[in-house]
Coordinates of C-alpha atoms and ligand atoms in Angstrom, one line a residue:
M260 CA -0.2 0.3 0.5
P261 CA 1.1 3.4 -0.7
E262 CA 2.4 5.3 2.1
E263 CA 0.2 7.9 2.9
K264 CA 1.4 11.6 1.9
I265 CA 3.0 13.6 3.9
L266 CA 0.8 18.0 3.5
I267 CA 3.0 21.0 3.4
A268 CA 0.1 23.9 4.0
P269 CA 1.2 26.9 2.6
D270 CA 1.4 28.5 6.1
D271 CA 3.8 25.7 6.8
R272 CA 7.7 25.8 8.0
V273 CA 9.6 22.4 7.6
F274 CA 13.2 21.4 8.8
V275 CA 14.8 18.9 8.2
L276 CA 17.5 17.1 9.9
T277 CA 19.6 14.1 8.0
G278 CA 22.0 12.0 9.1
A279 CA 24.5 9.3 7.7
G280 CA 21.3 6.5 5.9
V281 CA 20.4 10.0 4.1
S282 CA 23.8 9.5 2.9
A283 CA 23.9 5.0 2.2
E284 CA 21.9 5.2 -1.3
S285 CA 25.1 6.9 -2.4
G286 CA 28.2 4.8 -1.2
L287 CA 29.3 6.5 1.9
K288 CA 28.9 4.1 4.9
T289 CA 26.7 4.8 8.6
F290 CA 28.2 4.1 11.8
R291 CA 26.3 2.7 13.3
D292 CA 26.3 -0.5 11.7
Q293 CA 29.9 -1.6 11.3
G294 CA 30.1 -3.1 14.4
G295 CA 31.7 -0.4 16.0
L296 CA 34.2 0.2 13.5
W297 CA 34.3 3.1 11.8
E298 CA 36.2 2.2 8.4
G299 CA 38.3 -0.4 10.7
Y300 CA 39.3 2.4 12.8
R301 CA 37.4 3.0 17.0
V302 CA 35.3 6.2 17.0
E303 CA 37.9 6.9 19.8
E304 CA 40.8 6.6 18.2
V305 CA 40.2 9.2 14.8
A306 CA 36.9 11.3 16.4
T307 CA 38.0 12.7 19.2
P308 CA 40.5 16.3 20.0
E309 CA 42.5 13.4 22.9
A310 CA 43.1 11.4 19.5
W311 CA 44.2 14.8 16.8
Q312 CA 46.7 14.7 20.7
E313 CA 47.8 11.4 20.2
D314 CA 48.3 10.5 16.7
A315 CA 47.4 13.5 14.0
E316 CA 48.3 11.3 11.4
R317 CA 45.9 8.3 12.2
V318 CA 43.2 11.4 12.4
W319 CA 44.3 12.8 9.0
R320 CA 44.4 9.4 7.4
F321 CA 41.6 8.6 8.4
Y322 CA 39.4 11.5 6.8
S323 CA 41.9 12.2 3.4
M324 CA 40.2 8.2 3.4
R325 CA 36.8 9.6 3.9
R326 CA 37.5 12.8 1.2
R327 CA 38.6 10.2 -1.5
D328 CA 35.2 7.9 -1.1
A329 CA 32.9 11.0 -0.8
R330 CA 34.4 12.3 -3.9
K331 CA 33.4 9.8 -5.7
A332 CA 30.1 9.9 -3.8
E333 CA 27.0 11.1 -6.3
P334 CA 23.7 12.9 -4.6
N335 CA 20.4 10.8 -5.0
P336 CA 17.0 11.4 -4.4
A337 CA 16.6 11.4 -1.0
H338 CA 18.9 14.4 -1.4
R339 CA 17.1 15.7 -4.7
A340 CA 13.7 15.4 -3.1
L341 CA 15.0 17.3 -0.6
A342 CA 16.4 20.3 -2.5
E343 CA 12.9 19.9 -4.8
L344 CA 11.4 20.8 -1.1
E345 CA 13.4 23.3 -0.2
A346 CA 12.7 25.1 -4.2
S347 CA 9.0 25.0 -3.8
I348 CA 8.5 26.9 -0.3
G349 CA 11.4 28.6 -0.3
D350 CA 12.5 30.3 3.4
R351 CA 10.1 28.5 5.1
F352 CA 13.2 25.0 4.5
F353 CA 15.6 24.7 6.4
L354 CA 17.7 21.9 6.7
C355 CA 20.0 20.7 9.0
T356 CA 22.0 17.9 8.7
Q357 CA 25.1 16.2 11.0
N358 CA 26.8 14.8 7.8
V359 CA 30.2 16.0 6.7
D360 CA 30.1 15.8 3.0
N361 CA 28.4 17.9 0.2
L362 CA 25.6 15.6 -1.4
H363 CA 23.0 18.2 -0.3
E364 CA 24.5 21.3 -1.5
R365 CA 25.9 19.7 -5.0
A366 CA 21.5 18.2 -5.1
G367 CA 20.8 21.7 -4.7
S368 CA 20.1 22.6 -0.8
R369 CA 21.3 26.2 -0.1
R370 CA 19.8 27.0 3.4
L371 CA 21.3 24.5 5.3
V372 CA 23.7 24.3 8.0
H373 CA 26.6 21.4 8.8
M374 CA 26.2 21.0 12.7
H375 CA 29.3 18.1 13.1
G376 CA 31.6 20.5 10.9
E377 CA 32.5 19.9 6.9
L378 CA 34.2 17.4 5.0
F379 CA 36.0 19.7 2.2
V380 CA 36.9 22.1 4.9
S381 CA 40.0 22.2 7.4
R382 CA 41.5 24.8 10.0
C383 CA 44.1 25.9 12.0
E384 CA 44.1 23.7 15.4
F385 CA 44.1 26.5 16.7
S386 CA 41.6 28.3 15.7
A387 CA 37.9 28.8 17.5
V388 CA 34.8 29.6 16.7
V389 CA 34.1 32.4 18.8
P390 CA 38.1 33.2 19.0
G391 CA 39.1 34.2 22.6
P392 CA 42.6 35.9 23.7
G393 CA 46.0 33.8 22.3
D394 CA 43.6 31.9 19.3
C395 CA 44.5 32.2 15.9
T396 CA 42.0 34.2 13.7
R397 CA 42.3 32.1 10.9
E398 CA 39.0 30.6 9.7
P399 CA 38.8 27.4 8.0
F400 CA 38.7 27.2 3.8
A401 CA 37.3 24.5 1.2
D402 CA 40.6 22.1 2.0
D403 CA 39.9 18.5 -0.6
A404 CA 43.6 17.7 -0.2
L405 CA 45.1 14.2 1.3
Y406 CA 47.1 14.1 4.4
E407 CA 48.2 10.7 4.3
T408 CA 51.7 11.4 6.2
G409 CA 52.8 12.9 9.1
E410 CA 55.2 15.6 7.5
A411 CA 51.6 16.2 4.5
I412 CA 50.1 18.1 7.0
R413 CA 50.6 21.6 6.7
R414 CA 51.0 24.7 9.3
C415 CA 49.0 27.6 9.8
A416 CA 51.0 31.4 10.0
C417 CA 50.7 30.8 13.3
G418 CA 52.8 27.3 13.9
G419 CA 49.3 25.5 14.3
R420 CA 48.6 22.3 12.7
I421 CA 46.1 22.7 10.2
R422 CA 43.2 20.1 11.3
P423 CA 40.0 19.2 9.8
H424 CA 37.0 20.7 10.4
I425 CA 35.2 18.5 12.3
V426 CA 32.8 18.3 15.4
W427 CA 34.7 15.0 16.7
F428 CA 32.8 13.6 20.4
G429 CA 33.0 15.9 22.9
E430 CA 33.5 19.2 20.5
I431 CA 30.2 21.7 20.9
P432 CA 28.3 21.1 17.4
L433 CA 28.6 24.2 14.8
E434 CA 26.1 26.7 15.1
M435 CA 23.5 25.9 17.9
D436 CA 21.8 29.5 18.4
R437 CA 20.3 29.3 14.1
I438 CA 19.4 25.6 14.3
Q439 CA 17.5 26.4 18.0
R440 CA 16.0 29.6 16.0
E441 CA 15.1 27.2 13.4
I442 CA 13.3 24.9 15.9
D443 CA 11.4 27.2 17.6
R444 CA 9.1 28.1 15.5
C445 CA 8.9 24.9 12.8
T446 CA 5.7 22.9 12.0
A447 CA 6.6 20.4 10.3
M448 CA 10.1 18.0 11.3
L449 CA 11.3 15.9 9.3
V450 CA 13.9 13.3 10.3
V451 CA 15.8 11.3 8.0
G452 CA 18.4 8.8 8.7
T453 CA 19.9 9.2 11.9
S454 CA 19.8 6.7 14.2
G455 CA 18.8 8.8 17.2
A456 CA 22.0 8.4 19.5
V457 CA 24.0 11.2 18.7
Y458 CA 23.0 14.0 21.4
P459 CA 22.3 16.9 21.0
A460 CA 20.3 16.6 17.4
A461 CA 18.9 13.2 18.7
N462 CA 16.9 15.5 21.3
F463 CA 15.6 17.9 18.5
V464 CA 12.1 15.8 17.6
R465 CA 11.5 16.7 22.1
W466 CA 12.8 20.4 22.0
A467 CA 10.2 21.0 19.1
G468 CA 7.1 22.0 20.2
P469 CA 3.5 19.7 20.7
R470 CA 2.1 20.7 17.7
V471 CA 4.9 20.4 15.4
R472 CA 4.1 16.8 13.4
K473 CA 7.6 14.8 14.1
Y474 CA 8.0 12.7 10.9
Y475 CA 10.9 10.0 10.9
I476 CA 11.7 8.1 7.6
G477 CA 14.3 5.5 8.0
P478 CA 14.5 1.4 7.4
E479 CA 14.3 1.3 11.6
P480 CA 12.5 2.8 14.1
P481 CA 15.5 5.2 15.2
M482 CA 16.7 4.8 19.5
N483 CA 13.8 7.8 19.8
A484 CA 11.1 6.6 17.9
A485 CA 8.3 7.5 20.1
A486 CA 8.9 11.3 20.2
F487 CA 7.5 11.2 16.6
T488 CA 4.4 11.6 15.2
R489 CA 5.0 9.0 12.6
V490 CA 7.8 6.7 11.4
I491 CA 7.9 5.8 7.7
L492 CA 10.1 2.5 7.5
G493 CA 12.1 2.8 4.0
K494 CA 15.2 3.7 2.3
A495 CA 15.1 7.7 2.2
G496 CA 16.1 6.9 -1.6
E497 CA 12.9 5.2 -1.3
A498 CA 10.6 6.7 0.6
L499 CA 11.1 10.4 -0.3
P500 CA 10.5 11.2 -3.2
G501 CA 6.8 11.3 -4.0
L502 CA 6.2 11.4 -0.1
L503 CA 6.1 15.3 0.2
Q504 CA 2.8 17.2 -0.6
V505 CA 3.4 20.9 -1.0
A506 CA -0.1 22.7 -1.2
G507 CA -0.9 26.2 -3.1
Ligands
APR871 N1 17.6 5.3 4.0 C1 17.8 5.4 5.6 N2 18.1 5.7 6.8 C2 18.9 4.6 6.1 C3 19.9 4.2 5.1 C4 19.0 4.3 4.0 N3 18.8 4.0 2.9 N4 20.6 2.7 5.8 C5 20.8 3.7 7.0 N5 19.6 4.5 7.7 C6 19.7 4.6 8.6 C7 19.9 4.2 10.1 O1 18.4 2.5 10.5 C8 20.7 4.2 11.2 O2 18.9 4.3 11.9 O3 20.6 5.7 9.2 C9 20.9 5.5 10.5 C10 22.5 5.5 10.3 O4 23.0 5.7 12.0 P1 24.5 5.8 12.6 O5 25.2 5.2 11.8 O6 24.4 6.5 14.3 O7 24.6 8.4 11.5 P2 24.2 9.4 12.2 O8 22.3 8.9 13.3 O9 23.8 10.0 11.4 O10 24.8 9.4 13.4 C11 25.2 11.0 14.2 O11 27.5 10.3 15.7 O12 29.5 9.4 14.7 C12 28.5 10.2 14.7 O13 28.9 12.6 14.0 C13 29.3 11.7 13.5 O14 27.0 12.4 12.1 C14 27.6 11.9 13.3 C15 27.1 11.1 14.1

């Protein structure tokens, strides 16, 4: 039986949260379906500030591999369906992705934030979102280079090493003020392909008010399934196209 459509009314504001599952059909692996390992690494070995201090070369080898994989990936029908929704409702649309790949942008999304950083951006290890005394003030910059040896790792003018612009475990997600404002004013929330295991993103569905319609789309119920109005089981690239009906 075909899924009942999600109706987007002329006064709706839609907040979308995506996770690794939206890029799965583009060939990029999700994290939690790999037996706790990420390309053969434990998360603590490659995605924490401690890992960077301990072995920056290992960290860059891992992100270089992810850059290599992401370069080859193409947006899938789920990325495109979200870009089409944005094209039809304009600034009533907002997309927050936990993904560090750039497949949403490549599908045409514009009103989006990458709360966990971006794979094709680097920055000085001494820079900060809000620089304090002694912090490096150089902005993050576009970078798709591969750093596969210790010697390849570049240095900033201040002497700091260049690191991936990725929010590691223990670091503060980006753009939280803007995300909170968008959650506060949305009337519908679509959550696609995220396990509901990583906070604060797993709580967005609870931060949204009780009148907000909350939909989850993915092949299995997320850990926070009880907080949704409706859970739609299916692969994002198959379920999303045709699911949304925009009125007006
Ligand atoms: N379509 C939709 N969802 C899918 C698909 C698909 N084709 N394939 C898998 N999924 C779902 C899985 O059912 C799972 O719920 O995607 C989810 C992937 O979960 P995780 O691997 O935990 O990814 P995510 O929730 O995005 O992780 C959050 O954790 O590791 C950190 O910073 C990293 O941003 C990441 C965060």
